[in-house]
């Protein structure tokens, strides 16, 4: 029953475009800024090679914030697609 409800709510497929990529990049930047101010130990081991470029993040903080950024970006892309803006 859940599958039929899910299929009924499906929209037209979304093709990748540079706009989608830009939205995901911006969402990741926002997530890194949020992560920088909220993660308790942002520079936990293992360290990354270019710490100044990545906000002095360790690998766990970078993976966590970019994973959040992708979730945030996908939500924005799907929302804009559902509204017909993309």
CSV table of N, CA and C in Angstrom, one decimal:
chain,number,residue,atom,x,y,z
A,1,UNK,N,0.8,-1.2,0.0
A,1,UNK,CA,0.0,0.0,0.0
A,1,UNK,C,0.9,1.3,0.0
A,2,UNK,N,2.0,1.2,0.7
A,2,UNK,CA,2.9,2.4,0.8
A,2,UNK,C,3.5,2.6,-0.6
A,3,UNK,N,3.8,1.6,-1.3
A,3,UNK,CA,4.4,1.7,-2.6
A,3,UNK,C,3.5,2.4,-3.6
A,4,UNK,N,2.2,2.1,-3.6
A,4,UNK,CA,1.3,2.7,-4.5
A,4,UNK,C,1.1,4.2,-4.2
A,5,UNK,N,1.1,4.5,-2.9
A,5,UNK,CA,1.1,5.9,-2.5
A,5,UNK,C,2.3,6.7,-2.9
A,6,UNK,N,3.5,6.1,-2.8
A,6,UNK,CA,4.7,6.7,-3.2
A,6,UNK,C,4.8,6.9,-4.7
A,7,UNK,N,4.3,5.9,-5.5
A,7,UNK,CA,4.3,6.0,-6.9
A,7,UNK,C,3.3,7.1,-7.4
A,8,UNK,N,2.2,7.3,-6.6
A,8,UNK,CA,1.3,8.3,-7.0
A,8,UNK,C,1.8,9.7,-6.8
A,9,UNK,N,2.7,9.8,-5.9
A,9,UNK,CA,3.3,11.1,-5.5
A,9,UNK,C,4.5,11.5,-6.4
A,10,UNK,N,5.0,10.5,-7.2
A,10,UNK,CA,6.2,10.8,-8.0
A,10,UNK,C,5.9,11.8,-9.1
A,11,UNK,N,7.0,12.6,-9.3
A,11,UNK,CA,6.9,13.6,-10.4
A,11,UNK,C,7.7,13.2,-11.5
A,12,UNK,N,7.9,14.2,-12.5
A,12,UNK,CA,8.7,13.9,-13.6
A,12,UNK,C,10.2,13.8,-13.2
A,13,UNK,N,11.0,13.0,-13.8
A,13,UNK,CA,12.4,12.8,-13.4
A,13,UNK,C,13.2,14.2,-13.6
A,14,UNK,N,14.1,14.3,-12.7
A,14,UNK,CA,14.9,15.5,-12.7
A,14,UNK,C,16.3,15.2,-13.3
A,15,UNK,N,16.6,15.9,-14.3
A,15,UNK,CA,17.9,15.7,-15.0
A,15,UNK,C,18.9,16.6,-14.3
A,16,UNK,N,20.2,16.1,-14.2
A,16,UNK,CA,21.2,16.9,-13.7
A,16,UNK,C,21.5,18.1,-14.6
A,17,UNK,N,21.8,19.2,-14.0
A,17,UNK,CA,22.2,20.4,-14.7
A,17,UNK,C,23.2,21.2,-13.9
A,18,UNK,N,23.9,22.2,-14.5
A,18,UNK,CA,24.8,23.0,-13.7
A,18,UNK,C,24.1,23.7,-12.5
A,19,UNK,N,22.8,24.0,-12.7
A,19,UNK,CA,22.1,24.7,-11.6
A,19,UNK,C,22.0,23.7,-10.4
A,20,UNK,N,21.7,22.5,-10.7
A,20,UNK,CA,21.6,21.5,-9.6
A,20,UNK,C,22.9,21.4,-8.9
A,21,UNK,N,24.0,21.3,-9.7
A,21,UNK,CA,25.3,21.2,-9.1
A,21,UNK,C,25.7,22.4,-8.2
A,22,UNK,N,25.3,23.6,-8.7
A,22,UNK,CA,25.6,24.8,-7.9
A,22,UNK,C,24.8,24.8,-6.6
A,23,UNK,N,23.6,24.4,-6.6
A,23,UNK,CA,22.7,24.3,-5.4
A,23,UNK,C,23.4,23.4,-4.4
A,24,UNK,N,23.9,22.2,-4.9
A,24,UNK,CA,24.5,21.3,-4.0
A,24,UNK,C,25.8,21.8,-3.4
A,25,UNK,N,26.6,22.5,-4.2
A,25,UNK,CA,27.8,23.2,-3.7
A,25,UNK,C,27.5,24.2,-2.7
A,26,UNK,N,26.5,25.1,-2.9
A,26,UNK,CA,26.1,26.1,-2.0
A,26,UNK,C,25.6,25.5,-0.7
A,27,UNK,N,24.8,24.4,-0.8
A,27,UNK,CA,24.3,23.7,0.4
A,27,UNK,C,25.5,23.1,1.2
A,28,UNK,N,26.5,22.6,0.6
A,28,UNK,CA,27.7,22.1,1.3
A,28,UNK,C,28.4,23.2,2.0
A,29,UNK,N,28.6,24.4,1.4
A,29,UNK,CA,29.2,25.5,2.0
A,29,UNK,C,28.5,25.9,3.2
A,30,UNK,N,27.1,26.0,3.1
A,30,UNK,CA,26.3,26.4,4.3
A,30,UNK,C,26.5,25.3,5.4
A,31,UNK,N,26.5,24.1,5.0
A,31,UNK,CA,26.6,23.0,6.0
A,31,UNK,C,28.0,23.0,6.7
A,32,UNK,N,29.0,23.4,6.0
A,32,UNK,CA,30.4,23.5,6.6
A,32,UNK,C,30.4,24.7,7.5
A,33,UNK,N,29.8,25.8,7.2
A,33,UNK,CA,29.7,26.9,8.1
A,33,UNK,C,28.9,26.6,9.4
A,34,UNK,N,27.8,25.9,9.2
A,34,UNK,CA,27.0,25.4,10.3
A,34,UNK,C,27.8,24.4,11.2
A,35,UNK,N,28.5,23.5,10.5
A,35,UNK,CA,29.3,22.5,11.2
A,35,UNK,C,30.4,23.1,12.0
A,36,UNK,N,31.0,24.2,11.4
A,36,UNK,CA,32.2,24.8,12.1
A,36,UNK,C,31.7,25.4,13.4
A,37,UNK,N,30.5,25.9,13.5
A,37,UNK,CA,30.1,26.6,14.7
A,37,UNK,C,29.4,25.6,15.7
A,38,UNK,N,29.0,24.4,15.2
A,38,UNK,CA,28.2,23.5,16.1
A,38,UNK,C,28.9,22.2,16.5
A,39,UNK,N,29.9,21.8,15.7
A,39,UNK,CA,30.6,20.5,16.0
A,39,UNK,C,31.5,20.7,17.2
A,40,UNK,N,31.4,19.8,18.2
A,40,UNK,CA,32.1,20.0,19.5
A,40,UNK,C,33.6,19.9,19.3
A,41,UNK,N,34.1,18.9,18.5
A,41,UNK,CA,35.5,18.7,18.3
A,41,UNK,C,35.7,18.7,16.8
A,42,UNK,N,35.8,19.8,16.1
A,42,UNK,CA,35.9,19.9,14.7
A,42,UNK,C,37.3,19.4,14.1
A,43,UNK,N,38.3,19.5,14.9
A,43,UNK,CA,39.6,19.1,14.4
A,43,UNK,C,40.1,17.7,15.0
A,44,UNK,N,39.1,16.8,15.2
A,44,UNK,CA,39.5,15.4,15.7
A,44,UNK,C,40.3,14.7,14.6
A,45,UNK,N,41.1,13.7,15.1
A,45,UNK,CA,41.9,12.9,14.2
A,45,UNK,C,41.1,12.0,13.4
A,46,UNK,N,41.5,11.6,12.2
A,46,UNK,CA,42.7,12.0,11.4
A,46,UNK,C,42.5,13.3,10.8
A,47,UNK,N,43.7,14.0,10.7
A,47,UNK,CA,43.7,15.3,10.2
A,47,UNK,C,43.7,15.3,8.6
A,48,UNK,N,43.3,16.4,8.0
A,48,UNK,CA,43.3,16.5,6.6
A,48,UNK,C,44.6,17.2,6.1
A,49,UNK,N,45.0,17.0,4.9
A,49,UNK,CA,46.3,17.6,4.4
A,49,UNK,C,46.3,19.1,4.4
A,50,UNK,N,45.2,19.7,3.9
A,50,UNK,CA,45.1,21.1,3.8
A,50,UNK,C,44.1,21.7,4.8
A,51,UNK,N,44.5,21.8,6.0
A,51,UNK,CA,43.6,22.2,7.1
A,51,UNK,C,43.1,23.6,7.0
A,52,UNK,N,44.0,24.5,6.5
A,52,UNK,CA,43.6,25.9,6.4
A,52,UNK,C,42.5,26.1,5.3
A,53,UNK,N,42.5,25.3,4.2
A,53,UNK,CA,41.5,25.4,3.2
A,53,UNK,C,40.2,24.9,3.6
A,54,UNK,N,40.2,23.9,4.4
A,54,UNK,CA,39.0,23.2,4.8
A,54,UNK,C,38.5,23.6,6.2
A,55,UNK,N,38.9,24.8,6.7
A,55,UNK,CA,38.3,25.3,7.9
A,55,UNK,C,38.9,24.6,9.2
A,56,UNK,N,40.1,24.0,9.1
A,56,UNK,CA,40.7,23.3,10.2
A,56,UNK,C,39.9,22.1,10.7
A,57,UNK,N,39.2,21.5,9.8
A,57,UNK,CA,38.4,20.3,10.1
A,57,UNK,C,39.2,19.1,10.1
A,58,UNK,N,38.9,18.1,10.9
A,58,UNK,CA,39.4,16.8,10.8
A,58,UNK,C,38.5,16.0,9.8
A,59,UNK,N,38.9,14.8,9.5
A,59,UNK,CA,38.1,14.0,8.5
A,59,UNK,C,36.7,13.7,9.0
A,60,UNK,N,36.5,13.3,10.3
A,60,UNK,CA,35.1,13.1,10.7
A,60,UNK,C,34.2,14.3,10.6
A,61,UNK,N,34.7,15.4,11.0
A,61,UNK,CA,33.8,16.6,10.9
A,61,UNK,C,33.5,17.0,9.4
A,62,UNK,N,34.5,16.8,8.6
A,62,UNK,CA,34.3,17.1,7.2
A,62,UNK,C,33.3,16.2,6.5
A,63,UNK,N,33.4,14.9,6.8
A,63,UNK,CA,32.4,13.9,6.3
A,63,UNK,C,31.0,14.2,6.8
A,64,UNK,N,30.9,14.5,8.1
A,64,UNK,CA,29.6,14.8,8.7
A,64,UNK,C,29.0,16.0,8.1
A,65,UNK,N,29.7,17.1,8.0
A,65,UNK,CA,29.2,18.3,7.5
A,65,UNK,C,28.8,18.2,6.0
A,66,UNK,N,29.6,17.6,5.2
A,66,UNK,CA,29.3,17.4,3.8
A,66,UNK,C,28.2,16.4,3.5
A,67,UNK,N,28.0,15.4,4.4
A,67,UNK,CA,26.9,14.6,4.3
A,67,UNK,C,25.6,15.4,4.6
A,68,UNK,N,25.7,16.2,5.6
A,68,UNK,CA,24.5,17.1,5.9
A,68,UNK,C,24.3,18.0,4.8
A,69,UNK,N,25.3,18.5,4.2
A,69,UNK,CA,25.2,19.4,3.0
A,69,UNK,C,24.5,18.8,1.8
A,70,UNK,N,24.8,17.5,1.6
A,70,UNK,CA,24.2,16.8,0.5
A,70,UNK,C,22.7,16.6,0.8
A,71,UNK,N,22.4,16.2,2.0
A,71,UNK,CA,21.0,16.0,2.4
A,71,UNK,C,20.2,17.4,2.3
A,72,UNK,N,20.8,18.4,2.7
A,72,UNK,CA,20.2,19.8,2.6
A,72,UNK,C,20.0,20.2,1.2
A,73,UNK,N,21.0,19.9,0.4
A,73,UNK,CA,21.0,20.3,-1.1
A,73,UNK,C,19.9,19.5,-1.8
A,74,UNK,N,19.8,18.2,-1.5
A,74,UNK,CA,18.8,17.4,-2.2
A,74,UNK,C,17.4,17.8,-1.8
A,75,UNK,N,17.2,18.2,-0.6
A,75,UNK,CA,15.9,18.7,-0.2
A,75,UNK,C,15.6,20.0,-0.9
A,76,UNK,N,16.6,20.9,-1.1
A,76,UNK,CA,16.3,22.2,-1.8
A,76,UNK,C,16.1,21.9,-3.3
A,77,UNK,N,16.9,21.0,-3.9
A,77,UNK,CA,16.7,20.7,-5.3
A,77,UNK,C,15.3,20.1,-5.5
A,78,UNK,N,14.9,19.1,-4.7
A,78,UNK,CA,13.6,18.4,-4.9
A,78,UNK,C,12.5,19.4,-4.6
A,79,UNK,N,12.7,20.3,-3.6
A,79,UNK,CA,11.6,21.3,-3.4
A,79,UNK,C,11.5,22.2,-4.5
A,80,UNK,N,12.6,22.7,-5.0
A,80,UNK,CA,12.5,23.7,-6.2
A,80,UNK,C,11.9,23.0,-7.4
A,81,UNK,N,12.3,21.7,-7.6
A,81,UNK,CA,11.8,20.9,-8.8
A,81,UNK,C,10.3,20.7,-8.6
A,82,UNK,N,9.8,20.4,-7.4
A,82,UNK,CA,8.4,20.2,-7.1
A,82,UNK,C,7.6,21.5,-7.4
A,83,UNK,N,8.2,22.7,-7.1
A,83,UNK,CA,7.6,24.0,-7.3
A,83,UNK,C,7.6,24.4,-8.8
A,84,UNK,N,8.5,23.7,-9.6
A,84,UNK,CA,8.6,24.0,-11.0
A,84,UNK,C,9.6,25.1,-11.3
A,85,UNK,N,10.5,25.4,-10.3
A,85,UNK,CA,11.5,26.4,-10.5
A,85,UNK,C,12.8,25.9,-11.2
A,86,UNK,N,13.0,24.6,-11.1
A,86,UNK,CA,14.1,24.0,-11.8
A,86,UNK,C,13.6,23.1,-12.9
